[in-house]
Amino acid sequence: MSGDTLFVFGLLLVTVLLFVSDRVRLDVVALAVILVLMLSGLLTPAESLAGFGDPVVLLLAGLFVVGEGLYRTGIAFAVGDWLMRVAGTSELRLLVMLMLVVAGLSAFMSSTGAVAIFIPIVLSLAARAGISPSRLLLPIALASLIGGMLTLIGTPPNLVVSIQLEREGLAPFGFFSFTPIGALVLMAGIGYMLLVGRHLLPNRVTGNKRRRARRSLVELAEAYGIRGQLRRLRLGSDSPLSGHSVEQAMLLTRYQAMVVGIERDGLLAPALSNTRLNAGDVLLVVGADTALTTLCKREKLTEVPLRDYHFRTVTKELGLAEVLLTPNSDLIGHSLIEVNFREHHDLTVLGVLRMGKPLEGEFARIPLAFGDSLLVAGGWKDISRIQEGHDDFLVLSLPREMDEIAPNRGKARHALLILAVMLLLMTFNLVPGVTAVLLAALAMVVTGCVSMNNAYHSLNAQSLVLIAGMLPMATALEKTGGIDLVAGGLVSGLGDFGPFALMAGLFVLTSVFSQFISNTATTVLVAPVAVAAAAELGVSPYPILMTVAIAASTAFATPVASPVNTLVLGPGGYRFNDFVKVGVPLQVLAMAVTLLAVPALFPL
């Protein structure tokens, strides 16, 4: 063993110890690895920094943008609604459903892509079910890795071992050759998570303190005294309001009733001043009981049921914000009616707080004072405009439900089409995976599904730096002969104990190396050795290579073992040891299933 090889193994050991200690940020450790390899002369600066231009890193970055597009257009919320209807708020049912869906998707597309798409869905589901995201994100990462075992195209190691068979002049694996083994591992994995794994998962609250302190819409409605004043009123065919605009109807002046939104053809839209009212429209109105009763009698309106889910509907369709008057605001000393607030800002004031208490009665006629806070509702563009800065008021906060809304809901079809094209390109290998993802990310921006600013904000820098920093470690191990040394020693040591021992040894070798370097690189190096060992023992290479492929996908035990683990690291608030506690037992279980099932399905 050369000195360079010893140095790299020592560096790998120190890196792993730092990861396990949780005392240094993972991305900082990764950057330190780059510097050490560069300064030691083992790698050139170009080789040390090559990770930042590696297709894996660029693919990850693109998938963050694609996932943001699905989130911003409401697709993630819609899928979350479906899963919530099917699984309810039960953590166990959500865990099973999510693992099945993500594994199924990962069988036909990149596991990284599947997880990137489902992260916003899981965050939405967790928020509505009152569950910490850390209870669900690691299970979907594990499910995506297992899902890659289900088909030939599920993960690159499957293709690598199949191509190795072709190089040896043998028939390659079929598209569904991996399915029986993968299905058994998936069933075992779900059972493990239900019985054991979920008890090892952390229950951490993620996000900053400010976000945790934000109130829900219902809490804001109660604080502003409008919780019991929201009504849905339908315009009759003989209503005098039909044909008039919201401004012409003068409902605030005549009845102290504020029209928040208008439901028409199943859609809820902001009630702008020039919006014309039609028979059959359902008005979302805030006002006192007596005033609304008078309004209904005089204007031929009928009340329709209002349920709690309408509060969520409001946040999905309309923007809401709590704003504070600034010391120099031109609104101070004037009432909302005097300044024509709705006409100037296209926003409806639902309530006013003064000294922490809601103004009662006709607050729209009461002069505003410095320190007053207003709960306003309106279109998303108008909410965005006041968020960007306004001399009269500051945005204090948005309701918690706003984390689940979709400001670009009208672009949902574009986002779905972009996603479908990306999946087709990746499934049939029409273009390289990174090309398909970057095209999809660019299309999300060009079509307006996500703004460029939001695209940049969606990038998880820690994940990208971590992957980019650890890729040079794989290069160093290959360059110094470290992997060849370990693989060769293992095969020569276990060959005398028969094919079953060889399968077990290759599984352990491949699985362990896949925790720290690319599973594709590991498979490329181990596959030729596995074929040679099978020939030496006089056994079929099919079960040996199948074992190597399955082992390469058991990258469960570290956050750097696979990009999917890195993806959920930040959103789930996980630590290095969380992956070890949950992942190592699952690796052992997957190994047991593989060693029992592979010889039965692929005779030695």
Coordinates of C-alpha atoms in Angstrom, one line a residue:
M1 CA 0.0 0.0 0.0
S2 CA 1.5 3.3 -1.1
G3 CA 1.8 6.4 1.1
D4 CA -0.8 8.2 -1.0
T5 CA -3.3 5.4 -0.5
L6 CA -2.7 5.5 3.3
F7 CA -3.1 9.3 3.3
V8 CA -6.5 9.1 1.4
F9 CA -7.8 6.4 3.8
G10 CA -6.7 8.5 6.7
L11 CA -8.5 11.5 5.3
L12 CA -11.6 9.5 4.7
L13 CA -11.5 8.3 8.3
V14 CA -11.2 11.8 9.7
T15 CA -14.0 13.0 7.4
V16 CA -16.3 10.3 8.6
L17 CA -15.5 11.0 12.3
L18 CA -16.2 14.7 11.7
F19 CA -19.5 13.8 10.0
V20 CA -20.5 11.6 13.0
S21 CA -19.5 14.1 15.6
D22 CA -22.1 16.7 14.3
R23 CA -19.8 19.4 15.7
V24 CA -18.9 20.8 12.2
R25 CA -21.3 21.6 9.4
L26 CA -21.2 18.9 6.8
D27 CA -20.6 21.4 3.9
V28 CA -17.7 22.9 5.9
V29 CA -16.2 19.4 6.2
A30 CA -16.7 18.9 2.4
L31 CA -14.9 22.1 1.6
A32 CA -12.1 21.2 3.9
V33 CA -11.7 17.9 2.0
I34 CA -11.4 19.8 -1.3
L35 CA -8.6 22.0 0.2
V36 CA -6.7 19.1 1.7
L37 CA -6.7 17.1 -1.5
M38 CA -5.7 20.2 -3.4
L39 CA -2.9 21.3 -1.0
S40 CA -1.5 17.8 -0.7
G41 CA -1.0 17.6 -4.4
L42 CA -2.9 14.3 -4.7
L43 CA -5.4 16.1 -7.0
T44 CA -4.9 19.1 -9.3
P45 CA -7.0 22.2 -8.6
A46 CA -9.1 21.3 -11.6
E47 CA -9.7 17.8 -10.2
S48 CA -10.4 19.1 -6.7
L49 CA -13.0 21.6 -7.9
A50 CA -14.5 19.4 -10.6
G51 CA -17.4 18.5 -8.3
F52 CA -19.0 21.9 -8.7
G53 CA -19.3 21.2 -12.4
D54 CA -20.2 17.6 -12.0
P55 CA -23.5 16.5 -13.7
V56 CA -24.8 15.2 -10.3
V57 CA -24.5 18.7 -8.7
L58 CA -26.1 20.4 -11.7
L59 CA -28.8 17.8 -11.8
L60 CA -29.6 18.4 -8.2
A61 CA -29.7 22.2 -8.7
G62 CA -32.1 21.8 -11.6
L63 CA -34.3 19.5 -9.6
F64 CA -34.6 22.1 -6.8
V65 CA -36.0 24.5 -9.4
V66 CA -38.4 22.0 -10.9
G67 CA -39.6 21.1 -7.4
E68 CA -40.1 24.9 -6.7
G69 CA -42.1 25.2 -9.8
L70 CA -44.4 22.3 -8.8
Y71 CA -44.8 24.0 -5.4
R72 CA -45.5 27.5 -6.7
T73 CA -48.1 26.3 -9.2
G74 CA -50.0 24.3 -6.6
I75 CA -49.3 20.8 -8.0
A76 CA -47.5 19.8 -4.8
F77 CA -50.5 21.1 -2.8
A78 CA -52.9 19.1 -5.0
V79 CA -51.0 15.9 -4.6
G80 CA -50.8 16.6 -0.9
D81 CA -54.6 17.0 -0.8
W82 CA -55.1 13.6 -2.5
L83 CA -52.7 11.9 -0.1
M84 CA -54.4 13.6 2.8
R85 CA -57.8 12.4 1.6
V86 CA -56.5 8.8 1.2
A87 CA -54.3 8.7 4.3
G88 CA -55.9 11.3 6.5
T89 CA -53.6 12.8 9.2
S90 CA -52.4 9.4 10.5
E91 CA -48.6 9.3 10.5
L92 CA -48.6 5.6 9.9
R93 CA -50.9 5.8 6.8
L94 CA -49.0 8.8 5.5
L95 CA -45.7 7.0 5.9
V96 CA -46.9 3.9 4.0
M97 CA -48.6 5.8 1.2
L98 CA -45.6 8.1 0.7
M99 CA -43.1 5.3 0.6
L100 CA -45.2 3.3 -1.9
V101 CA -45.8 6.4 -4.2
V102 CA -42.2 7.6 -4.1
A103 CA -40.8 4.1 -4.6
G104 CA -43.1 3.6 -7.6
L105 CA -42.0 6.9 -9.1
S106 CA -38.3 6.1 -8.5
A107 CA -38.6 2.9 -10.5
F108 CA -39.0 4.9 -13.7
M109 CA -37.1 8.1 -13.0
S110 CA -34.2 9.4 -11.0
S111 CA -34.6 8.8 -7.3
T112 CA -33.2 12.3 -6.7
G113 CA -35.9 13.7 -9.0
A114 CA -38.7 11.9 -7.1
V115 CA -37.5 13.1 -3.7
A116 CA -37.0 16.7 -5.0
I117 CA -40.6 16.7 -6.2
F118 CA -42.0 15.2 -3.0
I119 CA -40.1 17.4 -0.5
P120 CA -42.6 20.3 -0.8
I121 CA -45.5 17.8 -0.8
V122 CA -44.3 16.2 2.4
L123 CA -43.7 19.6 4.0
S124 CA -47.3 20.6 3.1
L125 CA -48.7 17.3 4.4
A126 CA -46.7 17.4 7.6
A127 CA -47.9 21.0 8.4
R128 CA -51.5 20.1 7.9
A129 CA -51.3 16.8 9.8
G130 CA -49.4 18.4 12.7
I131 CA -46.4 16.1 12.1
S132 CA -42.7 17.1 12.1
P133 CA -41.3 16.8 8.6
S134 CA -38.4 14.7 10.1
R135 CA -40.9 11.9 10.6
L136 CA -41.6 11.6 6.9
L137 CA -38.7 12.9 4.9
L138 CA -36.1 10.3 5.7
P139 CA -38.6 7.4 4.9
I140 CA -39.2 8.8 1.4
A141 CA -35.5 9.1 0.8
L142 CA -35.1 5.5 1.7
A143 CA -38.1 4.5 -0.3
S144 CA -36.7 6.3 -3.4
L145 CA -33.4 4.3 -3.1
I146 CA -35.3 1.0 -2.8
G147 CA -37.6 2.1 -5.7
G148 CA -34.5 2.2 -7.9
M149 CA -34.1 -1.5 -7.3
L150 CA -37.4 -2.2 -9.1
T151 CA -36.5 -1.7 -12.8
L152 CA -33.5 -1.7 -15.1
I153 CA -33.6 2.1 -15.4
G154 CA -34.4 2.7 -11.8
T155 CA -30.8 3.5 -10.9
P156 CA -27.4 3.7 -12.7
P157 CA -25.9 0.6 -10.9
N158 CA -28.5 -1.6 -12.5
L159 CA -27.5 -0.4 -15.9
V160 CA -23.8 -0.8 -15.0
V161 CA -24.1 -4.5 -14.1
S162 CA -26.3 -5.2 -17.1
I163 CA -23.7 -3.6 -19.5
Q164 CA -21.0 -5.7 -17.7
L165 CA -22.9 -8.8 -18.8
E166 CA -23.0 -7.6 -22.4
R167 CA -19.2 -7.0 -22.2
E168 CA -18.8 -10.6 -21.2
G169 CA -20.9 -11.8 -24.2
L170 CA -23.9 -12.7 -22.1
A171 CA -27.5 -11.6 -22.3
P172 CA -28.2 -8.5 -20.3
F173 CA -30.7 -8.2 -17.5
G174 CA -34.3 -7.5 -18.6
F175 CA -36.3 -4.4 -17.8
F176 CA -38.1 -6.1 -14.9
S177 CA -35.4 -8.6 -13.9
F178 CA -34.8 -6.5 -10.7
T179 CA -38.5 -6.2 -9.8
P180 CA -39.0 -9.3 -7.6
I181 CA -35.9 -8.5 -5.5
G182 CA -36.8 -4.8 -5.3
A183 CA -40.4 -5.6 -4.4
L184 CA -39.3 -7.9 -1.5
V185 CA -36.8 -5.3 -0.2
L186 CA -39.5 -2.6 -0.4
M187 CA -42.0 -4.7 1.6
A188 CA -39.4 -5.4 4.1
G189 CA -38.4 -1.8 4.3
I190 CA -41.9 -0.5 4.8
G191 CA -42.4 -3.2 7.5
Y192 CA -39.2 -2.1 9.2
M193 CA -40.2 1.5 9.2
L194 CA -43.6 0.7 10.7
L195 CA -42.3 -1.6 13.4
V196 CA -38.8 -0.2 14.2
G197 CA -37.6 2.6 12.0
R198 CA -40.2 5.2 12.9
H199 CA -39.2 4.8 16.6
L200 CA -35.7 5.8 15.7
L201 CA -36.7 8.9 13.7
P202 CA -36.2 12.3 15.3
N203 CA -39.2 14.5 16.0
R204 CA -37.6 17.9 15.3
V205 CA -39.2 21.2 14.6
T206 CA -37.5 22.9 11.6
G207 CA -37.5 26.4 10.4
N208 CA -36.6 29.6 12.3
K209 CA -38.2 31.0 15.4
R210 CA -39.9 33.7 13.5
R211 CA -41.7 31.3 11.2
R212 CA -42.7 29.0 14.1
A213 CA -44.2 32.0 15.9
R214 CA -46.4 33.0 12.9
R215 CA -50.2 32.6 13.5
S216 CA -52.6 30.6 11.4
L217 CA -55.4 32.3 9.4
V218 CA -58.0 31.2 12.0
E219 CA -55.8 32.6 14.8
L220 CA -55.5 35.9 12.9
A221 CA -59.3 35.9 12.2
E222 CA -59.9 35.5 15.9
A223 CA -57.4 38.2 16.8
Y224 CA -59.0 40.7 14.4
G225 CA -62.5 39.8 15.6
I226 CA -63.8 38.4 12.3
R227 CA -63.7 34.7 13.0
G228 CA -67.5 34.6 13.3
Q229 CA -68.2 37.3 10.7
L230 CA -67.3 35.6 7.5
R231 CA -70.3 34.6 5.3
R232 CA -70.9 33.2 1.9
L233 CA -73.8 34.9 0.1
R234 CA -75.2 34.0 -3.3
L235 CA -76.7 36.6 -5.6
G236 CA -80.2 35.7 -6.6
S237 CA -81.4 36.1 -10.2
D238 CA -83.5 39.1 -9.1
S239 CA -80.7 40.7 -7.0
P240 CA -80.4 44.5 -7.6
L241 CA -76.7 44.1 -7.3
S242 CA -76.4 42.0 -10.5
G243 CA -74.7 44.0 -13.2
H244 CA -73.1 46.5 -10.8
S245 CA -69.4 46.6 -10.0
V246 CA -68.2 46.1 -6.4
E247 CA -67.5 49.8 -6.2
Q248 CA -71.0 50.7 -7.4
A249 CA -72.6 48.3 -5.0
M250 CA -71.2 50.4 -2.1
L251 CA -71.7 47.5 0.4
L252 CA -69.1 48.9 2.8
T253 CA -70.8 52.3 2.9
R254 CA -74.4 51.0 3.0
Y255 CA -74.0 47.8 5.1
Q256 CA -70.5 47.9 6.6
A257 CA -69.9 44.7 4.7
M258 CA -66.6 44.0 3.0
V259 CA -66.5 41.7 -0.1
V260 CA -63.3 39.7 0.2
G261 CA -63.7 37.4 -2.8
I262 CA -66.1 36.3 -5.5
E263 CA -66.8 32.6 -6.3
R264 CA -67.7 32.1 -9.9
D265 CA -67.7 28.9 -11.9
G266 CA -66.1 27.0 -9.0
L267 CA -63.2 29.5 -8.8
L268 CA -62.5 32.1 -6.1
A269 CA -61.1 35.4 -7.2
P270 CA -60.3 38.7 -5.4
A271 CA -63.1 41.3 -5.3
L272 CA -61.6 44.2 -7.1
S273 CA -63.4 47.6 -7.3
N274 CA -64.2 47.1 -11.0
T275 CA -65.3 43.5 -10.7
R276 CA -68.9 43.2 -12.0
L277 CA -71.3 41.1 -10.0
N278 CA -73.5 38.5 -11.8
A279 CA -76.5 36.5 -10.7
G280 CA -75.3 33.2 -9.2
D281 CA -72.1 34.6 -7.9
V282 CA -71.2 33.7 -4.3
L283 CA -69.7 36.6 -2.4
L284 CA -67.3 35.9 0.5
V285 CA -68.3 38.8 2.8
V286 CA -67.2 40.0 6.3
G287 CA -69.6 41.9 8.4
A288 CA -71.8 42.0 11.5
D289 CA -74.8 39.6 11.7
T290 CA -77.4 42.3 11.8
A291 CA -75.9 44.2 8.9
L292 CA -75.6 41.0 6.8
T293 CA -79.1 40.0 7.5
T294 CA -80.3 43.4 6.3
L295 CA -78.1 43.1 3.2
C296 CA -79.6 39.7 2.3
K297 CA -83.2 40.9 2.6
R298 CA -82.7 44.1 0.6
E299 CA -80.4 42.9 -2.1
K300 CA -81.9 39.4 -2.6
L301 CA -79.0 37.4 -1.4
T302 CA -79.1 33.9 0.2
E303 CA -76.6 32.5 2.6
V304 CA -74.8 29.3 1.7
P305 CA -72.9 27.1 4.1
L306 CA -69.5 28.1 5.3
R307 CA -67.2 25.4 6.7
D308 CA -63.7 25.5 8.2
Y309 CA -62.1 24.4 5.0
H310 CA -63.1 27.7 3.4
F311 CA -60.4 29.3 5.5
R312 CA -57.9 27.2 3.7
T313 CA -59.5 27.9 0.4
V314 CA -59.1 31.6 1.1
T315 CA -55.3 31.2 1.6
K316 CA -55.0 29.1 -1.6
E317 CA -56.8 31.6 -3.8
L318 CA -56.3 35.0 -2.2
G319 CA -53.3 36.6 -0.7
L320 CA -53.5 37.7 2.9
A321 CA -51.1 39.7 5.0
E322 CA -50.9 41.6 8.3
V323 CA -49.5 45.1 7.8
L324 CA -48.4 47.8 10.2
L325 CA -48.8 51.6 9.6
T326 CA -45.5 53.4 9.5
P327 CA -44.8 56.6 11.5
N328 CA -44.9 58.7 8.3
S329 CA -47.9 56.9 6.7
D330 CA -50.3 59.2 4.8
L331 CA -53.1 57.0 6.1
I332 CA -52.7 58.2 9.7
G333 CA -55.5 60.5 10.7
H334 CA -57.8 59.3 7.8
S335 CA -60.3 56.5 7.6
L336 CA -60.2 53.7 5.1
I337 CA -63.2 55.2 3.3
E338 CA -61.6 58.6 3.1
V339 CA -58.5 57.3 1.4
N340 CA -60.4 54.9 -0.9
F341 CA -58.1 52.1 0.4
R342 CA -59.6 49.4 -1.8
E343 CA -59.5 51.5 -5.0
H344 CA -55.9 52.6 -4.5
H345 CA -54.4 49.2 -3.4
D346 CA -56.9 46.6 -4.7
L347 CA -56.9 45.2 -1.2
T348 CA -59.7 44.7 1.3
V349 CA -59.1 45.5 4.9
L350 CA -60.7 42.7 7.0
G351 CA -60.0 44.1 10.4
V352 CA -57.9 46.6 12.3
L353 CA -56.0 46.1 15.6
R354 CA -55.2 49.0 17.9
M355 CA -53.2 48.4 21.0
G356 CA -53.7 44.7 20.4
K357 CA -57.5 44.9 20.4
P358 CA -59.7 44.8 17.3
L359 CA -61.7 48.0 16.4
E360 CA -65.4 47.2 16.6
G361 CA -68.3 48.7 14.7
E362 CA -67.7 50.7 11.5
F363 CA -63.9 50.6 11.7
A364 CA -63.7 51.7 8.1
R365 CA -64.9 55.1 9.2
I366 CA -62.5 55.4 12.2
P367 CA -59.4 57.5 11.5
L368 CA -56.3 55.3 11.6
A369 CA -53.4 55.9 14.0
F370 CA -49.7 55.1 14.1
G371 CA -49.2 51.5 15.4
D372 CA -52.5 50.2 13.9
S373 CA -52.1 46.9 12.2
L374 CA -54.4 45.8 9.3
L375 CA -55.4 42.4 8.1
V376 CA -55.7 42.8 4.3
A377 CA -56.8 40.4 1.5
G378 CA -56.4 40.7 -2.2
G379 CA -54.8 39.3 -5.3
W380 CA -51.3 37.8 -5.2
K381 CA -49.8 40.5 -7.3
D382 CA -51.1 43.1 -4.9
I383 CA -49.8 41.3 -1.9
S384 CA -46.4 40.9 -3.6
R385 CA -46.3 44.6 -4.4
I386 CA -46.8 45.7 -0.7
Q387 CA -44.2 43.1 0.3
E388 CA -41.6 44.7 -1.9
G389 CA -41.9 47.9 0.0
H390 CA -44.4 50.6 0.6
D391 CA -44.1 54.0 2.4
D392 CA -47.4 53.7 4.2
F393 CA -47.1 50.3 5.9
L394 CA -44.8 47.4 6.5
V395 CA -45.8 43.7 6.1
L396 CA -45.6 42.1 9.6
S397 CA -46.3 38.5 8.5
L398 CA -48.3 36.2 6.4
P399 CA -50.5 33.4 7.8
R400 CA -48.8 30.0 8.3
E401 CA -51.1 28.6 5.6
M402 CA -49.3 30.8 3.1
D403 CA -46.5 28.3 3.1
E404 CA -48.8 26.0 1.3
I405 CA -50.4 28.3 -1.3
A406 CA -49.6 28.6 -4.9
P407 CA -49.2 32.2 -6.2
N408 CA -48.8 30.8 -9.8
R409 CA -51.8 28.4 -9.8
G410 CA -52.6 29.5 -13.4
K411 CA -49.4 28.0 -14.6
A412 CA -50.1 24.5 -13.2
R413 CA -50.7 23.0 -16.7
H414 CA -47.4 24.4 -17.9
A415 CA -45.6 22.8 -14.9
L416 CA -47.3 19.4 -15.5
L417 CA -46.3 19.5 -19.1
I418 CA -42.7 20.4 -18.3
L419 CA -42.6 17.6 -15.7
A420 CA -44.1 15.0 -18.1
V421 CA -41.6 15.9 -20.8
M422 CA -38.7 15.7 -18.3
L423 CA -39.8 12.3 -17.2
L424 CA -40.1 11.0 -20.8
L425 CA -36.7 12.3 -21.7
M426 CA -35.2 10.6 -18.6
T427 CA -37.1 7.4 -18.9
F428 CA -36.2 6.7 -22.5
N429 CA -32.7 8.2 -22.3
L430 CA -33.4 10.5 -25.2
V431 CA -31.0 13.0 -23.7
P432 CA -28.6 12.8 -20.6
G433 CA -30.5 13.1 -17.3
V434 CA -28.8 16.4 -16.4
T435 CA -29.8 17.9 -19.8
A436 CA -33.4 16.9 -19.3
V437 CA -33.5 18.4 -15.8
L438 CA -31.8 21.7 -16.8
L439 CA -34.2 22.1 -19.7
A440 CA -37.1 21.6 -17.3
A441 CA -35.7 24.1 -14.8
L442 CA -35.2 26.7 -17.6
A443 CA -38.7 26.0 -18.9
M444 CA -40.2 26.5 -15.4
V445 CA -38.6 30.0 -15.3
V446 CA -39.4 31.0 -19.0
T447 CA -43.1 30.0 -18.6
G448 CA -43.5 31.9 -15.4
C449 CA -44.1 28.9 -13.2
V450 CA -41.3 30.2 -10.9
S451 CA -39.5 33.5 -10.9
M452 CA -35.8 33.7 -11.3
N453 CA -35.5 35.1 -7.7
N454 CA -37.5 32.2 -6.4
A455 CA -35.4 29.8 -8.5
Y456 CA -32.2 31.0 -6.8
H457 CA -33.9 30.9 -3.4
S458 CA -34.9 27.2 -4.0
L459 CA -31.3 26.0 -4.3
N460 CA -30.2 24.3 -1.1
A461 CA -26.5 25.5 -1.0
Q462 CA -25.6 23.1 1.8
S463 CA -26.6 20.0 -0.2
L464 CA -24.9 21.2 -3.4
V465 CA -21.6 22.1 -1.6
L466 CA -21.7 18.8 0.3
I467 CA -22.0 16.7 -2.9
A468 CA -19.5 18.8 -4.8
G469 CA -17.0 18.5 -2.0
M470 CA -17.2 14.7 -1.6
L471 CA -17.0 13.8 -5.3
P472 CA -13.2 14.5 -5.3
M473 CA -12.8 12.0 -2.5
A474 CA -14.0 9.3 -4.9
T475 CA -11.5 10.6 -7.5
A476 CA -8.7 10.3 -4.9
L477 CA -9.6 6.8 -3.9
E478 CA -9.7 5.7 -7.6
K479 CA -6.4 7.6 -8.4
T480 CA -4.4 6.0 -5.5
G481 CA -5.8 2.5 -6.1
G482 CA -7.6 2.4 -2.8
I483 CA -10.8 0.8 -4.1
D484 CA -9.0 -1.7 -6.2
L485 CA -6.9 -2.7 -3.1
V486 CA -9.9 -3.3 -0.9
A487 CA -12.0 -5.1 -3.5
G488 CA -9.2 -7.4 -4.6
G489 CA -8.4 -8.3 -1.0
L490 CA -12.0 -9.1 -0.1
V491 CA -12.5 -11.4 -3.1
S492 CA -9.3 -13.3 -2.6
G493 CA -10.1 -13.7 1.1
L494 CA -13.7 -15.0 0.7
G495 CA -13.4 -17.0 -2.5
D496 CA -12.4 -20.2 -0.7
F497 CA -15.7 -20.1 1.4
G498 CA -18.0 -20.6 -1.6
P499 CA -20.3 -18.4 -3.6
F500 CA -22.7 -17.5 -0.8
A501 CA -19.8 -16.0 1.3
L502 CA -18.6 -14.2 -1.8
M503 CA -22.1 -12.7 -2.3
A504 CA -22.2 -11.6 1.3
G505 CA -18.7 -10.1 1.1
L506 CA -19.5 -8.2 -2.1
F507 CA -22.7 -6.9 -0.6
V508 CA -20.9 -5.6 2.4
L509 CA -18.0 -4.1 0.3
T510 CA -20.4 -2.4 -2.2
S511 CA -22.8 -1.2 0.5
V512 CA -20.1 0.3 2.7
F513 CA -18.3 2.1 -0.1
S514 CA -21.6 3.4 -1.4
Q515 CA -22.1 5.3 1.9
F516 CA -19.2 7.6 1.1
I517 CA -18.7 7.6 -2.7
S518 CA -20.9 7.5 -5.7
N519 CA -22.8 4.1 -5.9
T520 CA -22.3 4.3 -9.7
A521 CA -18.5 4.6 -9.3
T522 CA -18.5 1.8 -6.8
T523 CA -20.5 -0.5 -9.1
V524 CA -18.2 0.3 -12.0
L525 CA -15.2 -0.8 -10.0
V526 CA -16.7 -3.8 -8.3
A527 CA -18.7 -5.3 -11.2
P528 CA -15.6 -6.5 -13.2
V529 CA -14.1 -8.0 -10.0
A530 CA -17.4 -9.8 -9.3
V531 CA -17.6 -11.3 -12.7
A532 CA -14.0 -12.6 -12.5
A533 CA -14.7 -14.1 -9.1
A534 CA -17.8 -15.8 -10.3
A535 CA -15.8 -17.3 -13.2
E536 CA -13.1 -18.5 -10.8
L537 CA -15.6 -20.2 -8.6
G538 CA -17.5 -21.6 -11.6
V539 CA -20.8 -20.0 -10.8
S540 CA -23.3 -17.9 -12.8
P541 CA -22.4 -14.2 -12.8
Y542 CA -26.1 -13.2 -12.8
P543 CA -26.8 -13.7 -9.0
I544 CA -23.4 -12.2 -8.2
L545 CA -24.0 -9.0 -10.2
M546 CA -27.6 -8.8 -9.0
T547 CA -26.2 -8.7 -5.5
V548 CA -23.8 -6.0 -6.3
A549 CA -26.5 -3.9 -7.9
I550 CA -28.9 -4.2 -5.0
A551 CA -26.1 -3.5 -2.5
A552 CA -25.1 -0.3 -4.4
S553 CA -28.6 1.0 -3.8
T554 CA -28.5 0.5 0.0
A555 CA -27.0 3.9 0.5
F556 CA -29.0 4.4 3.7
A557 CA -26.5 5.1 6.5
T558 CA -25.0 8.6 5.8
P559 CA -26.3 11.9 4.5
V560 CA -23.6 11.8 1.8
A561 CA -24.3 8.3 0.6
S562 CA -26.8 9.5 -2.0
P563 CA -28.0 12.8 -3.3
V564 CA -31.5 12.0 -2.0
N565 CA -30.2 11.7 1.6
T566 CA -28.5 15.1 1.2
L567 CA -31.8 16.6 -0.2
V568 CA -33.7 15.8 2.9
L569 CA -30.9 16.7 5.3
G570 CA -31.8 20.4 5.6
P571 CA -35.6 20.3 5.4
G572 CA -35.8 17.4 7.9
G573 CA -33.3 19.0 10.3
Y574 CA -31.4 15.7 10.4
R575 CA -28.0 15.0 11.9
F576 CA -25.4 12.5 10.7
N577 CA -26.3 10.0 13.4
D578 CA -30.0 10.0 12.4
F579 CA -29.1 8.3 9.1
V580 CA -26.8 5.8 11.0
K581 CA -29.5 4.8 13.5
V582 CA -32.2 4.3 10.9
G583 CA -30.1 3.3 7.9
V584 CA -27.8 0.6 9.3
P585 CA -30.5 -1.8 10.5
L586 CA -32.3 -1.4 7.1
Q587 CA -29.0 -2.2 5.3
V588 CA -28.7 -5.4 7.3
L589 CA -32.3 -6.3 6.5
A590 CA -31.8 -5.6 2.8
M591 CA -28.7 -7.8 2.9
A592 CA -30.6 -10.6 4.5
V593 CA -33.5 -10.4 1.9
T594 CA -31.0 -10.2 -1.0
L595 CA -28.9 -13.2 0.1
L596 CA -32.1 -15.3 0.6
A597 CA -34.0 -14.2 -2.5
V598 CA -31.3 -13.8 -5.2
P599 CA -30.1 -17.5 -5.2
A600 CA -33.7 -18.6 -5.4
L601 CA -34.5 -16.4 -8.4
F602 CA -31.1 -16.5 -10.0
P603 CA -29.6 -20.0 -9.3
L604 CA -25.9 -20.1 -8.7

